mmCIF file of C-alpha atoms and ligand atoms in Angstrom:
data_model
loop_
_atom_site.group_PDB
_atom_site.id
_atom_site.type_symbol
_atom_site.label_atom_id
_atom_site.label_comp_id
_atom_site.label_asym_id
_atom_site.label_seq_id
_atom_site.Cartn_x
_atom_site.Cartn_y
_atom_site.Cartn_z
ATOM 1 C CA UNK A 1 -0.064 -22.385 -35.979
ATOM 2 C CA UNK A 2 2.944 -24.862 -35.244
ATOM 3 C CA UNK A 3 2.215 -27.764 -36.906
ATOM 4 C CA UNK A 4 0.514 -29.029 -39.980
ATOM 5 C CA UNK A 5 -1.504 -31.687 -40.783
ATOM 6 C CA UNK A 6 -2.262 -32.324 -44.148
ATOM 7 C CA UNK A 7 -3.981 -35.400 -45.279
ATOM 8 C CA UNK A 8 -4.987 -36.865 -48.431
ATOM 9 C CA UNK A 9 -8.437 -37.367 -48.428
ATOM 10 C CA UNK A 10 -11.306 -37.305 -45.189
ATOM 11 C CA UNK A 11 -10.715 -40.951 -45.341
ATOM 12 C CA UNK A 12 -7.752 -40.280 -43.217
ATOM 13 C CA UNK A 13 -8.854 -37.960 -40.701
ATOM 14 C CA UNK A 14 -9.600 -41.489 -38.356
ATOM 15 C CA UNK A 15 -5.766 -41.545 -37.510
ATOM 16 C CA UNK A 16 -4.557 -38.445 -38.553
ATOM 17 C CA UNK A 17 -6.529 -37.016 -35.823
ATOM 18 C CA UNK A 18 -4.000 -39.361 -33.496
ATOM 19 C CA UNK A 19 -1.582 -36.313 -34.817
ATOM 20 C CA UNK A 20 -4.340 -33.721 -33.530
ATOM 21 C CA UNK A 21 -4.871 -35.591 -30.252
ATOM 22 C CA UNK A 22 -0.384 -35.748 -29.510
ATOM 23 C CA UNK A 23 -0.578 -31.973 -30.275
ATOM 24 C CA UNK A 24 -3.115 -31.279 -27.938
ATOM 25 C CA UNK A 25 -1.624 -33.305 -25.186
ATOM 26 C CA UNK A 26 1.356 -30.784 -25.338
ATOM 27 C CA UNK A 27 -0.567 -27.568 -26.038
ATOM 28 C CA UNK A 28 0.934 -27.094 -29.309
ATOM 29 C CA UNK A 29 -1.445 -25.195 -31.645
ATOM 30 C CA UNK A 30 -2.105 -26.844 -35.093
ATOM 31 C CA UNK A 31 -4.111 -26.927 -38.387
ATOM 32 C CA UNK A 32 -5.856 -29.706 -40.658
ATOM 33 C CA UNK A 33 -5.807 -29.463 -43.887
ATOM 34 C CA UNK A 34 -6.997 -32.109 -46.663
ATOM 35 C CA UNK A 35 -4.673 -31.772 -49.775
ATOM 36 C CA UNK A 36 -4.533 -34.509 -52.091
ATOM 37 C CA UNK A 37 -0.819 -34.994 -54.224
ATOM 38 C CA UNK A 38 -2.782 -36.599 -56.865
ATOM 39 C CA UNK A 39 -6.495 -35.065 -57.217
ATOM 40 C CA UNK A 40 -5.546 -31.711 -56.126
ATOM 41 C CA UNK A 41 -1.195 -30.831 -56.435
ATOM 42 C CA UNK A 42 -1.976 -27.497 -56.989
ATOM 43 C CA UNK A 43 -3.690 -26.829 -53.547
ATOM 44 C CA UNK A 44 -0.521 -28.789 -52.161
ATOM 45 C CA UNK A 45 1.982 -27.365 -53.693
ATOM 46 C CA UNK A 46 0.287 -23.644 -52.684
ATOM 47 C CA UNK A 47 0.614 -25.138 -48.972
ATOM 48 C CA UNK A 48 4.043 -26.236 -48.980
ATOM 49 C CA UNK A 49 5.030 -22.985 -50.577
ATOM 50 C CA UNK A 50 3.617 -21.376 -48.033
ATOM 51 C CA UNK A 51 4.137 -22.954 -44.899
ATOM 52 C CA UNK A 52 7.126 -21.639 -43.769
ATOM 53 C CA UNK A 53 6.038 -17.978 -44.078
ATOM 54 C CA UNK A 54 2.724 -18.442 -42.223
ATOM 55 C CA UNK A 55 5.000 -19.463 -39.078
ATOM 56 C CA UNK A 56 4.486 -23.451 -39.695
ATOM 57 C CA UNK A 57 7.680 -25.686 -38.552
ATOM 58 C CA UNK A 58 6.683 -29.213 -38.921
ATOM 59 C CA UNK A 59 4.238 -30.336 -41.794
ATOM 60 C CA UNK A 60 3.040 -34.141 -40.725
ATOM 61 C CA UNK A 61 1.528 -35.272 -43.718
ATOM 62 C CA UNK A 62 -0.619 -38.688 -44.307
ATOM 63 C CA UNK A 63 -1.934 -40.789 -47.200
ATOM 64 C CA UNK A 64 -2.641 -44.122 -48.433
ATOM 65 C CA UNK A 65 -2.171 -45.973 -51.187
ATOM 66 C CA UNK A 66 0.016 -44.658 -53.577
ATOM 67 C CA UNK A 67 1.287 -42.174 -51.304
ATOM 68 C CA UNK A 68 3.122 -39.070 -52.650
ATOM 69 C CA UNK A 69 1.651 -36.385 -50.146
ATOM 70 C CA UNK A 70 4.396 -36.249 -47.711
ATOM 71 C CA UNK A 71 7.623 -36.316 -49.938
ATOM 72 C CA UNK A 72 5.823 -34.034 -52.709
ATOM 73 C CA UNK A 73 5.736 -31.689 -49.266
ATOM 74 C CA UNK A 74 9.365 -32.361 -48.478
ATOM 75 C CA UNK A 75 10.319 -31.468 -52.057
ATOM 76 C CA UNK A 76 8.486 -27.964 -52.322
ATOM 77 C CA UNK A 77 9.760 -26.926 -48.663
ATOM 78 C CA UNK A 78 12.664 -27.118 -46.316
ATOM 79 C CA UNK A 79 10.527 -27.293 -43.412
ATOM 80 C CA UNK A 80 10.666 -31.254 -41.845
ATOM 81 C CA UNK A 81 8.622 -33.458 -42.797
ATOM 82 C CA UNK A 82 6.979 -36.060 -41.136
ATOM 83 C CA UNK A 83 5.041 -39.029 -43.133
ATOM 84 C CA UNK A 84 2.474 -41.149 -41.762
ATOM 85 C CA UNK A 85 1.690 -43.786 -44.178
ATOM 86 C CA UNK A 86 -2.468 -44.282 -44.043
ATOM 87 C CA UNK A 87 -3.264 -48.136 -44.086
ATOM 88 C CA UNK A 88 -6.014 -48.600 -46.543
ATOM 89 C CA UNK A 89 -8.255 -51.356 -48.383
ATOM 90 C CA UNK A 90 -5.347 -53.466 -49.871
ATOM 91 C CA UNK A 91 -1.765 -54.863 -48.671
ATOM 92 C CA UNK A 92 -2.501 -53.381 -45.334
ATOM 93 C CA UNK A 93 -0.593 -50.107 -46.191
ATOM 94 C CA UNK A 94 2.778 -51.875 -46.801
ATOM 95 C CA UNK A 95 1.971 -49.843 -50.212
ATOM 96 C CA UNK A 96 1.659 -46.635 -48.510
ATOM 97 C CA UNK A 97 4.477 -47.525 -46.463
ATOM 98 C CA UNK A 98 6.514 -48.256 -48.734
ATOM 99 C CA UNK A 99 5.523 -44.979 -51.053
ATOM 100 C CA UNK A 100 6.699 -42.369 -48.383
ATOM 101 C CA UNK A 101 9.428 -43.842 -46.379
ATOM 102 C CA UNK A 102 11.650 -44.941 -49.751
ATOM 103 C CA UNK A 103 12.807 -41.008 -50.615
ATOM 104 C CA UNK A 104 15.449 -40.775 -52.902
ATOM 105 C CA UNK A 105 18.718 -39.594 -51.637
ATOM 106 C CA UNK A 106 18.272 -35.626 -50.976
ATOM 107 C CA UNK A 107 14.764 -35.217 -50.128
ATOM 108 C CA UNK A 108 14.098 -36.746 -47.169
ATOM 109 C CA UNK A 109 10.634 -37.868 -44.860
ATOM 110 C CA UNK A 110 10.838 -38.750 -41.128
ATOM 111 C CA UNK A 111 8.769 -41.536 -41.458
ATOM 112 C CA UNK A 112 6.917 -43.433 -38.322
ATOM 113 C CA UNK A 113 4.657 -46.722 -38.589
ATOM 114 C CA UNK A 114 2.246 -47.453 -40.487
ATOM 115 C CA UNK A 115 -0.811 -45.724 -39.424
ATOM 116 C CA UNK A 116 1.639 -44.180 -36.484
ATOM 117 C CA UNK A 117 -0.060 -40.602 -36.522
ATOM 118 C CA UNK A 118 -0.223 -40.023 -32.639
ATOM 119 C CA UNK A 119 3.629 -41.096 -32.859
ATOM 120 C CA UNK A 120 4.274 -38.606 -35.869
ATOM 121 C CA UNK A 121 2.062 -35.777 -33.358
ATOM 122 C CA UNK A 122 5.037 -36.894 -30.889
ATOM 123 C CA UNK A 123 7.976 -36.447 -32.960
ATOM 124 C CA UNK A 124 6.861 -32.569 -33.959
ATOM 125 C CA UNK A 125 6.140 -31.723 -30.424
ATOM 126 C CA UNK A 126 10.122 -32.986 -29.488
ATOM 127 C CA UNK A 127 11.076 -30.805 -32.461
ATOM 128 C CA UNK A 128 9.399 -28.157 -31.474
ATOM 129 C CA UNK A 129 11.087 -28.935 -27.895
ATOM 130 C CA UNK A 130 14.560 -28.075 -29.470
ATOM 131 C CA UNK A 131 13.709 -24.639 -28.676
ATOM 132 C CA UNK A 132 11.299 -24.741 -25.979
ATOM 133 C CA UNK A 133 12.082 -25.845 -22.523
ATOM 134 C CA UNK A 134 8.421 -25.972 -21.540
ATOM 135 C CA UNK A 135 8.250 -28.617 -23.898
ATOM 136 C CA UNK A 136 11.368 -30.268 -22.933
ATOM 137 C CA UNK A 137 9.302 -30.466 -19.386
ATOM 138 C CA UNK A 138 6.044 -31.650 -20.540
ATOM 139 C CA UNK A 139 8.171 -34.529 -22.606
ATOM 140 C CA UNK A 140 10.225 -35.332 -19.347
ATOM 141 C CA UNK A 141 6.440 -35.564 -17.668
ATOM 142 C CA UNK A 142 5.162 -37.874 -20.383
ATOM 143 C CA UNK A 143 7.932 -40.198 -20.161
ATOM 144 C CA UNK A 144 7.679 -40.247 -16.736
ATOM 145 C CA UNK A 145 4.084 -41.150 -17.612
ATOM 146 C CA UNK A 146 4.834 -43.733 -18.913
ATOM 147 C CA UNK A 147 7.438 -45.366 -16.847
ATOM 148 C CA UNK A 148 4.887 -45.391 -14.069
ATOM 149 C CA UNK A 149 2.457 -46.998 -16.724
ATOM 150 C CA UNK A 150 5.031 -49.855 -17.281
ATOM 151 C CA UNK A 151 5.557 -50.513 -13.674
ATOM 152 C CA UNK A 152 1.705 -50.427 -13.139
ATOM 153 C CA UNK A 153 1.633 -53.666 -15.780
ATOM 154 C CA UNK A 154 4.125 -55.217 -13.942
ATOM 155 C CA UNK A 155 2.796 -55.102 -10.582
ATOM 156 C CA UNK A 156 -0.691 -56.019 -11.881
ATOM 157 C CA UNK A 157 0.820 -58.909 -13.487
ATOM 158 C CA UNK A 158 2.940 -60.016 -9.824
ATOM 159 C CA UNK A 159 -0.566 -59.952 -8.322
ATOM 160 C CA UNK A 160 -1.856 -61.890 -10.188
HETATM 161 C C1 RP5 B 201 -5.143 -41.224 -50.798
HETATM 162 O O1 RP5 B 201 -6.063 -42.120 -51.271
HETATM 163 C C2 RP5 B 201 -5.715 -40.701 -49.511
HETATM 164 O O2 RP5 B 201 -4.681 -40.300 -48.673
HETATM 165 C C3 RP5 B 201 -6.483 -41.868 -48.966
HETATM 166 O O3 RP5 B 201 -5.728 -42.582 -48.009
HETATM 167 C C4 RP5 B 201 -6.702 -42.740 -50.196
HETATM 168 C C5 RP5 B 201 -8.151 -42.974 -50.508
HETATM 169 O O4 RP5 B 201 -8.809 -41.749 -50.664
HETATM 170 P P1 RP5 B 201 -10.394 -41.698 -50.820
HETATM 171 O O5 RP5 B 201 -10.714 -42.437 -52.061
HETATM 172 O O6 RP5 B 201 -10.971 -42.346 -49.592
HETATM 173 O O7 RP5 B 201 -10.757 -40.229 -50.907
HETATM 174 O O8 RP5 B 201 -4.919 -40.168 -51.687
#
């Protein structure tokens, strides 16, 4: 297992599996794992502890709300960190947003978009790439991807 996901609730699991899906696109093996900062630290703070040893080497972690997951992570490992902040019920997760991607100065959280998991799925696969040239190919492929996908548009739109 490469990667972990850890979300904070199974309220999440609609975009954190965007995480799952990147991951799978690439062939790079994962876990899920629901750990809340707030209803369950203990259970987090086992999994960051652990990570490292059980051969993990990016943690992507979502929440919402008042979201502590991913920089509780990034404080109880040296492993990166990825945040996705979930966007729930109120403010549109500017709340969550803002929770995870203000770290004080020290402990930091890559942060993507709000409810950017497939991005976040992305960003672990190209740091898993540093050291695997398969993956540097499969990244060269998907960008390729989506060049072609860009000059699809713009034909469509010529013929129009
Ligand atoms: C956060 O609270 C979770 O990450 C989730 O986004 C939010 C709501 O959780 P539930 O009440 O749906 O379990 O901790």
């Amino acid at each position: 297992m490469e990667v972990g996901i850890v979300m904070g609730s199974d309220s999440d699991l609609s975009v954190m599996k965007e995480s799952a899906a990147a991951l799978d696109e690439f062939g790079v093996d994962h876990e899920m794992v629901i750990a809340s900062a707030h209803r369950h630290p203990e259970k987090v703070a086992r999994y960051a502890r652990a990570a490292a040893e059980a051969g993990i080497k990016v943690i992507i972690a979502g929440a919402g709300g008042a979201a502590h997951l991913p920089g509780v992570i990034a404080a109880l490992t040296t492993l990166p960190v990825i945040g996705v902040p979930v966007a729930g019920a109120y403010l549109g997760g500017a709340d969550s947003l803002y929770s995870i991607v203000q770290m004080p100065r020290g402990i930091p959280v890559a942060t993507v978009g709000i409810n950017g998991a497939f991005n976040a799925g992305l960003l672990a696969v190209q740091i898993l790439a540093l050291e695997k040239e398969g993956l540097r190919e499969k990244l060269a492929a998907y960008r390729q991807r989506l060049a072609a996908g860009v000059e699809e548009k713009d034909r469509r739109l010529r013929d129009r």
